[in-house]
Coordinates of C-alpha atoms and ligand atoms in Angstrom, one line a residue:
M1 CA -60.6 37.7 -45.3
N2 CA -61.9 35.2 -43.0
I3 CA -59.3 35.0 -39.8
I4 CA -60.9 31.7 -38.9
N5 CA -60.4 30.0 -42.4
Q6 CA -56.5 31.5 -41.6
L7 CA -55.7 29.9 -38.7
P8 CA -53.8 26.8 -39.6
I9 CA -51.9 28.6 -41.5
I10 CA -51.1 30.8 -38.9
A11 CA -50.1 27.9 -36.6
I12 CA -48.1 26.6 -39.6
L13 CA -46.0 30.1 -39.6
F14 CA -45.5 30.0 -35.7
Q15 CA -44.2 26.5 -35.8
H16 CA -41.8 27.3 -38.1
I17 CA -40.8 30.4 -36.2
E18 CA -40.3 28.6 -32.9
I19 CA -37.9 26.0 -35.2
I20 CA -35.9 29.0 -36.2
F21 CA -35.3 31.2 -32.7
Y22 CA -34.7 27.8 -31.2
S23 CA -32.2 26.1 -33.7
G24 CA -31.1 29.5 -34.1
L25 CA -30.6 30.0 -30.4
S26 CA -28.9 26.2 -30.1
N27 CA -26.6 27.5 -32.5
I28 CA -25.7 30.7 -30.6
K29 CA -25.1 28.0 -27.2
R30 CA -23.0 25.7 -29.0
F31 CA -21.0 28.8 -31.1
W32 CA -20.5 30.2 -27.2
G33 CA -19.0 26.9 -26.1
F34 CA -22.5 26.5 -23.5
E35 CA -23.9 22.7 -25.8
S36 CA -22.3 20.6 -27.2
S37 CA -22.7 16.7 -28.2
N38 CA -22.4 14.2 -25.8
Q39 CA -18.9 12.8 -27.6
Q40 CA -17.6 16.3 -27.5
L41 CA -18.8 16.8 -23.9
Y42 CA -17.0 13.6 -22.8
Q43 CA -13.8 14.6 -25.1
N44 CA -14.0 18.4 -23.2
K45 CA -14.3 15.7 -19.4
Y46 CA -11.2 13.7 -20.4
E47 CA -9.3 16.6 -22.1
E48 CA -9.9 18.9 -18.6
K49 CA -9.0 16.2 -16.8
M50 CA -6.0 15.7 -18.9
S51 CA -4.6 19.5 -18.4
Q52 CA -6.1 20.5 -14.8
Y53 CA -3.9 17.5 -13.7
H54 CA -0.6 15.8 -14.1
H55 CA -0.3 13.1 -16.5
T56 CA 1.0 10.0 -16.8
K57 CA 0.4 6.7 -18.9
V58 CA 1.0 4.3 -15.6
L59 CA 1.0 5.5 -12.0
I60 CA 2.5 3.8 -9.6
I61 CA 1.9 3.8 -6.1
G62 CA 4.6 1.8 -3.1
S63 CA 8.2 2.5 -3.2
G64 CA 8.6 -1.5 -2.2
P65 CA 11.0 -4.4 -4.2
A66 CA 7.4 -4.1 -6.2
G67 CA 7.0 -0.4 -6.7
Y68 CA 10.6 0.3 -7.5
T69 CA 10.7 -3.1 -10.2
A70 CA 7.2 -1.8 -12.0
G71 CA 9.6 1.4 -12.0
V72 CA 11.5 0.1 -14.2
Y73 CA 9.4 -2.1 -16.2
A74 CA 7.2 0.3 -17.0
S75 CA 10.6 3.3 -17.7
R76 CA 12.1 0.3 -20.6
A77 CA 8.4 0.1 -22.1
M78 CA 8.6 3.7 -22.9
L79 CA 5.6 4.8 -20.4
S80 CA 7.5 7.7 -19.0
P81 CA 5.9 6.5 -15.5
I82 CA 5.6 8.1 -12.0
L83 CA 6.2 6.4 -8.8
I84 CA 4.3 8.0 -5.3
Q85 CA 6.8 6.7 -2.9
G86 CA 4.5 6.5 0.3
I87 CA 4.5 6.9 3.5
E88 CA 7.1 4.6 4.6
P89 CA 9.8 5.5 1.1
G90 CA 11.5 1.8 0.3
G91 CA 8.8 0.2 2.6
Q92 CA 10.0 -3.0 4.8
L93 CA 13.4 -3.3 3.6
T94 CA 14.3 -0.3 5.4
T95 CA 13.5 -1.6 8.8
T96 CA 15.3 -4.9 8.0
T97 CA 19.0 -5.3 8.8
E98 CA 21.0 -7.9 6.5
V99 CA 19.2 -9.4 4.0
E100 CA 20.6 -12.9 2.4
N101 CA 17.9 -13.9 -0.1
W102 CA 18.0 -11.7 -2.3
P103 CA 19.4 -13.3 -5.7
G104 CA 22.9 -11.8 -6.4
D105 CA 23.9 -10.6 -2.4
T106 CA 24.6 -12.9 -0.1
E107 CA 24.4 -9.9 2.3
V108 CA 23.0 -6.3 1.7
Q109 CA 21.7 -4.3 4.1
G110 CA 17.8 -3.2 3.6
P111 CA 17.9 -0.3 3.8
D112 CA 20.8 -0.5 0.9
L113 CA 19.6 -2.4 -1.6
M114 CA 16.0 0.2 -1.4
V115 CA 18.4 3.1 -1.6
R116 CA 19.8 1.0 -5.1
M117 CA 16.3 -0.4 -6.3
E118 CA 14.9 3.8 -6.4
A119 CA 18.2 4.5 -8.1
H120 CA 17.8 2.0 -10.9
A121 CA 14.2 3.0 -11.0
K122 CA 15.1 6.9 -11.3
E123 CA 18.1 5.7 -13.9
M124 CA 15.9 4.2 -16.8
G125 CA 13.7 7.0 -16.4
C126 CA 10.9 6.9 -13.6
E127 CA 9.8 10.1 -12.0
I128 CA 10.0 9.5 -8.4
I129 CA 7.6 12.0 -6.1
G130 CA 7.8 12.1 -2.5
D131 CA 4.1 12.3 -1.6
I132 CA 1.4 10.2 -0.5
V133 CA -1.8 9.4 -2.5
T134 CA -4.6 9.6 -0.1
K135 CA -7.6 8.9 -2.6
L136 CA -8.3 8.0 -5.9
E137 CA -10.8 8.1 -8.2
V138 CA -11.6 4.8 -10.6
D139 CA -15.4 5.4 -11.7
S140 CA -14.0 6.8 -15.3
R141 CA -10.8 6.7 -17.1
P142 CA -8.0 8.7 -17.0
F143 CA -8.0 7.7 -13.0
V144 CA -7.3 10.2 -10.6
A145 CA -5.3 10.0 -7.5
T146 CA -5.4 12.8 -4.9
C147 CA -1.8 13.0 -2.7
D148 CA -1.4 14.8 0.6
S149 CA 0.0 17.3 -0.9
G150 CA -3.3 18.4 -2.8
K151 CA -1.3 17.2 -6.0
K152 CA -3.2 15.5 -8.5
Y153 CA -2.1 13.1 -11.1
S154 CA -4.3 11.7 -14.3
A155 CA -3.0 7.9 -15.5
D156 CA -4.3 5.9 -18.0
A157 CA -3.0 3.0 -15.7
I158 CA -2.6 2.4 -11.9
I159 CA 0.0 -0.5 -10.1
L160 CA -0.7 -0.4 -6.9
A161 CA 2.2 -1.6 -4.5
T162 CA 1.7 -0.5 -1.2
G163 CA 3.0 -3.2 1.0
A164 CA 1.8 -4.4 4.5
R165 CA 2.5 -2.8 7.1
A166 CA 3.1 -4.5 10.8
K167 CA 0.0 -6.1 13.1
W168 CA -0.6 -5.2 16.2
L169 CA -2.2 -7.1 18.9
G170 CA -5.3 -4.6 19.9
L171 CA -4.3 -4.6 24.1
P172 CA -5.4 -1.4 25.2
S173 CA -1.8 -1.3 27.6
E174 CA 0.3 -2.2 24.0
E175 CA -1.8 1.3 22.4
K176 CA -0.5 3.3 25.9
Y177 CA 2.9 2.3 25.9
K178 CA 3.5 2.8 22.2
G179 CA 6.0 4.8 21.6
F180 CA 7.1 4.7 25.3
G181 CA 8.7 1.5 25.4
V182 CA 6.2 -0.6 23.1
S183 CA 7.5 -0.6 19.4
A184 CA 7.1 -3.0 16.3
C185 CA 10.2 -2.4 14.8
A186 CA 13.8 -3.6 16.0
T187 CA 15.9 -1.2 13.8
C188 CA 14.7 2.0 14.1
D189 CA 14.4 1.8 18.2
G190 CA 16.9 -1.3 19.5
F191 CA 19.2 1.5 20.3
F192 CA 17.3 3.0 23.2
Y193 CA 17.6 -0.4 25.1
R194 CA 21.3 -0.6 25.4
G195 CA 21.8 -3.2 28.5
Q196 CA 18.2 -3.6 29.3
E197 CA 16.4 -6.5 28.9
I198 CA 14.0 -6.5 26.2
A199 CA 10.7 -9.0 25.0
V200 CA 10.0 -9.9 21.9
I201 CA 6.3 -11.2 20.7
G202 CA 5.8 -14.2 17.8
G203 CA 7.7 -16.5 15.9
G204 CA 8.3 -15.8 12.2
N205 CA 11.1 -14.8 10.5
T206 CA 10.3 -11.3 11.6
A207 CA 10.4 -12.2 15.1
V208 CA 14.0 -14.6 14.9
E209 CA 15.3 -11.2 13.6
E210 CA 14.5 -8.6 15.5
A211 CA 15.5 -11.0 18.1
L212 CA 18.9 -11.8 16.8
F213 CA 19.2 -7.9 16.5
L214 CA 18.2 -6.8 19.5
T215 CA 20.9 -9.1 21.4
N216 CA 23.4 -6.1 19.4
F217 CA 22.3 -3.9 22.6
A218 CA 20.2 -5.4 24.7
S219 CA 21.4 -8.1 28.0
K220 CA 19.0 -10.6 27.3
V221 CA 16.1 -11.0 24.8
T222 CA 12.7 -12.9 25.5
L223 CA 11.0 -14.2 23.0
V224 CA 7.8 -14.8 23.6
H225 CA 5.9 -17.4 21.4
R226 CA 2.0 -19.1 21.9
R227 CA 3.6 -22.3 20.5
D228 CA 6.3 -24.7 21.1
E229 CA 7.8 -24.3 17.3
L230 CA 9.2 -21.3 15.1
R231 CA 7.5 -20.2 11.7
A232 CA 11.3 -18.8 10.9
E233 CA 13.3 -20.3 8.5
K234 CA 15.7 -23.1 9.7
I235 CA 18.9 -20.8 9.0
L236 CA 17.3 -18.3 11.3
Q237 CA 16.0 -20.7 14.2
D238 CA 19.4 -22.0 14.3
R239 CA 21.1 -18.9 14.7
L240 CA 18.6 -17.9 17.8
F241 CA 18.8 -20.9 19.3
K242 CA 22.9 -20.9 19.8
N243 CA 22.4 -17.5 20.8
S244 CA 23.1 -17.2 24.8
K245 CA 21.4 -13.6 25.3
I246 CA 17.8 -15.5 23.6
E247 CA 15.6 -17.0 26.2
P248 CA 12.1 -18.1 24.6
I249 CA 9.5 -18.8 26.6
W250 CA 6.8 -21.2 24.9
F251 CA 2.7 -21.6 24.9
H252 CA 2.7 -17.9 26.0
E253 CA 0.8 -14.9 25.0
L254 CA 1.4 -11.4 25.3
D255 CA -1.4 -10.8 28.2
E256 CA -0.6 -7.1 29.2
V257 CA 2.3 -4.4 29.5
I258 CA 3.4 -3.0 33.0
G259 CA 4.8 0.3 33.1
T260 CA 5.1 3.6 34.8
E261 CA 2.2 6.4 34.5
S262 CA 5.0 9.2 34.5
P263 CA 6.8 9.4 32.9
L264 CA 5.2 6.8 30.8
G265 CA 7.7 3.4 30.7
V266 CA 7.6 -0.5 30.7
E267 CA 8.7 -2.1 33.6
A268 CA 7.1 -6.0 32.4
I269 CA 4.9 -8.2 30.7
R270 CA 2.3 -10.2 31.8
I271 CA 2.2 -13.0 30.0
K272 CA -0.4 -15.8 29.3
N273 CA 0.6 -20.1 29.4
T274 CA -2.0 -20.6 26.3
M275 CA -2.3 -24.7 28.0
T276 CA -3.0 -23.3 31.5
G277 CA -4.2 -19.6 31.4
K278 CA -2.0 -18.8 33.9
L279 CA -0.2 -15.3 34.3
S280 CA 4.0 -14.8 35.6
D281 CA 5.7 -11.4 34.9
V282 CA 9.1 -10.7 33.0
P283 CA 10.7 -7.7 33.7
C284 CA 11.6 -5.6 30.5
K285 CA 12.1 -2.2 29.2
G286 CA 11.3 -2.9 25.9
V287 CA 9.1 -4.7 24.2
F288 CA 8.8 -5.6 19.9
V289 CA 5.6 -6.8 18.9
A290 CA 6.6 -8.8 15.9
I291 CA 3.5 -11.2 15.0
G292 CA 3.0 -10.7 11.5
H293 CA 2.5 -7.8 8.5
A294 CA -1.9 -6.5 7.5
P295 CA -2.4 -5.7 3.8
A296 CA -2.1 -1.5 3.2
T297 CA -5.5 -1.8 1.5
E298 CA -6.5 1.3 2.8
L299 CA -7.2 3.5 -0.7
V300 CA -8.7 0.5 -2.4
K301 CA -11.2 -0.5 0.3
N302 CA -14.5 -0.6 -1.3
I303 CA -13.0 0.2 -4.8
L304 CA -11.0 -3.5 -5.2
D305 CA -12.5 -6.9 -4.5
T306 CA -10.4 -8.4 -1.8
H307 CA -10.0 -12.3 -0.3
N308 CA -8.3 -14.1 2.3
G309 CA -8.8 -11.2 5.3
G310 CA -8.6 -8.4 3.2
Y311 CA -5.6 -9.0 0.5
V312 CA -6.0 -7.4 -3.0
K313 CA -7.5 -10.1 -5.1
V314 CA -6.2 -10.5 -9.0
E315 CA -6.6 -13.0 -11.7
P316 CA -4.9 -16.0 -11.3
G317 CA -1.7 -15.6 -13.0
S318 CA -1.8 -12.0 -13.2
T319 CA -1.9 -8.3 -11.8
R320 CA -5.0 -7.5 -12.7
T321 CA -7.9 -6.9 -10.3
S322 CA -11.5 -6.5 -10.3
V323 CA -11.2 -3.7 -11.9
P324 CA -9.7 -3.0 -15.6
G325 CA -7.1 -1.1 -15.8
I326 CA -5.5 -1.6 -11.8
F327 CA -2.5 -3.9 -11.8
A328 CA -1.8 -4.9 -7.7
A329 CA 1.7 -6.5 -7.2
G330 CA 3.6 -7.1 -3.6
D331 CA 2.7 -8.0 -0.2
L332 CA -0.6 -5.6 -0.4
T333 CA -1.8 -8.8 -2.5
D334 CA -0.1 -11.7 -2.0
H335 CA -1.0 -13.2 1.6
I336 CA 1.7 -16.8 0.6
Y337 CA 5.5 -15.5 -0.1
R338 CA 5.2 -12.5 1.2
Q339 CA 9.4 -12.0 -0.1
A340 CA 11.2 -9.6 -1.5
V341 CA 12.0 -11.1 -4.6
T342 CA 8.5 -12.4 -5.0
S343 CA 7.4 -8.7 -4.6
A344 CA 9.9 -7.3 -7.1
G345 CA 8.6 -10.2 -10.3
M346 CA 5.2 -9.0 -9.4
G347 CA 5.9 -5.7 -9.7
C348 CA 7.7 -6.8 -13.2
M349 CA 4.5 -8.7 -14.3
A350 CA 2.4 -5.9 -13.2
A351 CA 4.7 -3.2 -15.8
L352 CA 4.4 -5.8 -18.5
D353 CA 0.2 -6.3 -18.0
A354 CA 0.1 -2.4 -17.9
E355 CA 1.1 -1.7 -20.5
K356 CA -0.7 -4.4 -22.4
F357 CA -3.3 -2.9 -21.2
I358 CA -2.6 0.7 -22.5
S359 CA -1.2 -0.5 -26.2
E360 CA -4.9 -2.3 -26.1
S361 CA -6.8 0.5 -25.0
D362 CA -5.2 3.3 -27.7
Ligands
NAP1 P1 4.3 -14.4 10.0 O1 5.8 -15.1 9.0 O2 3.3 -13.9 9.8 O3 4.8 -14.8 11.6 C1 4.0 -14.5 12.3 C2 4.1 -14.9 14.0 O4 3.5 -13.8 15.2 C3 4.0 -16.4 14.0 O5 4.6 -16.9 14.7 C4 2.3 -16.5 14.5 O6 2.1 -17.0 15.2 C5 2.6 -15.2 15.3 N1 1.2 -14.3 16.1 C6 0.3 -14.3 15.3 N2 -0.2 -13.5 15.6 C7 -0.4 -13.6 16.7 C8 -1.2 -13.1 18.2 N3 -2.7 -12.8 17.5 N4 -0.4 -13.3 19.1 C9 0.3 -13.9 19.3 N5 1.3 -14.8 18.0 C10 0.9 -14.1 16.8 O7 4.7 -12.6 10.1 P2 6.4 -12.5 9.7 O8 7.4 -12.9 10.5 O9 6.5 -10.9 9.9 O10 6.5 -12.4 8.4 C11 6.0 -12.2 7.2 C12 6.4 -12.1 6.3 O11 8.1 -11.9 5.7 C13 6.8 -14.1 5.7 O12 6.9 -14.2 4.6 C14 8.6 -14.1 6.5 O13 8.6 -15.0 5.4 C15 8.7 -12.3 5.4 N6 9.9 -12.5 6.1 C16 11.1 -12.6 5.0 C17 12.3 -12.3 5.6 C18 13.8 -12.5 5.2 O14 13.1 -13.0 4.3 N7 15.0 -12.0 6.1 C19 12.5 -11.1 6.6 C20 11.4 -10.8 8.1 C21 9.9 -10.9 7.2 P3 2.0 -18.6 14.2 O15 3.2 -19.2 13.8 O16 1.1 -19.7 16.3 O17 1.2 -18.8 13.5

């Protein structure tokens, strides 16, 4: 037999052997789980995430009025939500005193109100965790949140309710004396200034409330404001002007905090006239900076669209952010109203939006 004539048959035979060999190998791989189809891979990844992390349908991040209200509504929608409280459980209301505009309570202490909100959310079935979310992964669903403790949570939807934090002026001397006479929380630190002179910087609700509260301890409170008109509600202004312990200084801003080196302590503030630029000193032992709040958006920087100086952008009339499945409620997204009751309202909206999103994705 001429071998040359048989070459095409030999080539076909080799091809068949090759096909049988490789298909056999891939079957073996599939059998042992080394290889799977794209769909299987996706399914495996999803199941891996679900088993590796504590999974929930709705993860709520933040524990102010928006977070706890979302917890109540999501629990009642049988979504078994998990709420991670964050750095300041209860949020900004835990650093205020009387709240007089929470419907149903003519007067309630801010910290008490937040304790009641937490108990309400828990009672409805919301799991509340004392931890801080440090990282969010939102490229694929379920989303993954990593906490300070190292624990990871996966979630089909996330409600962000991280609120806002006190702003600082950014002066080097303010930084130097922070915790040594400079504070942004009268309820936390007012007690240390019994019988002493105190200055408050700002003209909004927070500044006026802090000034009024500080008269419980201080011999005198100087309110330094950069204009001659307060932004605070009229009822608070009335109380301020009637209080003989408070002296407003108009058209002035803080220029420098003056104090001792060792030990560190405040002795006075140097203030500047906004009209003339003239500097003058006001003696005081404590300075409370109350110039507003900035949204706490560190967690979602470069993840969600923001606007109006960093507030998380939501579709008008909803809590939907630029990432489907992530919802934002409260001071984190609201640069206009910023009230406990409006935050609570947005928390309710976020839970309803999340419920709709989950049922439509199922
Ligand atoms: P805010 O209303 O924004 O007032 C900030 C104040 O600080 C303003 O008077 C502002 O002056 C002044 N300010 C801002 N930057 C300054 C700077 N660089 N130097 C000097 N002064 C500066 O903030 P807020 O008082 O913290 O209130 C935040 C939100 O929470 C508001 O919506 C408020 O109504 C709400 N809140 C409500 C309650 C309550 O209902 N009981 C209590 C506290 C807060 P200008 O006026 O000149 O802008």
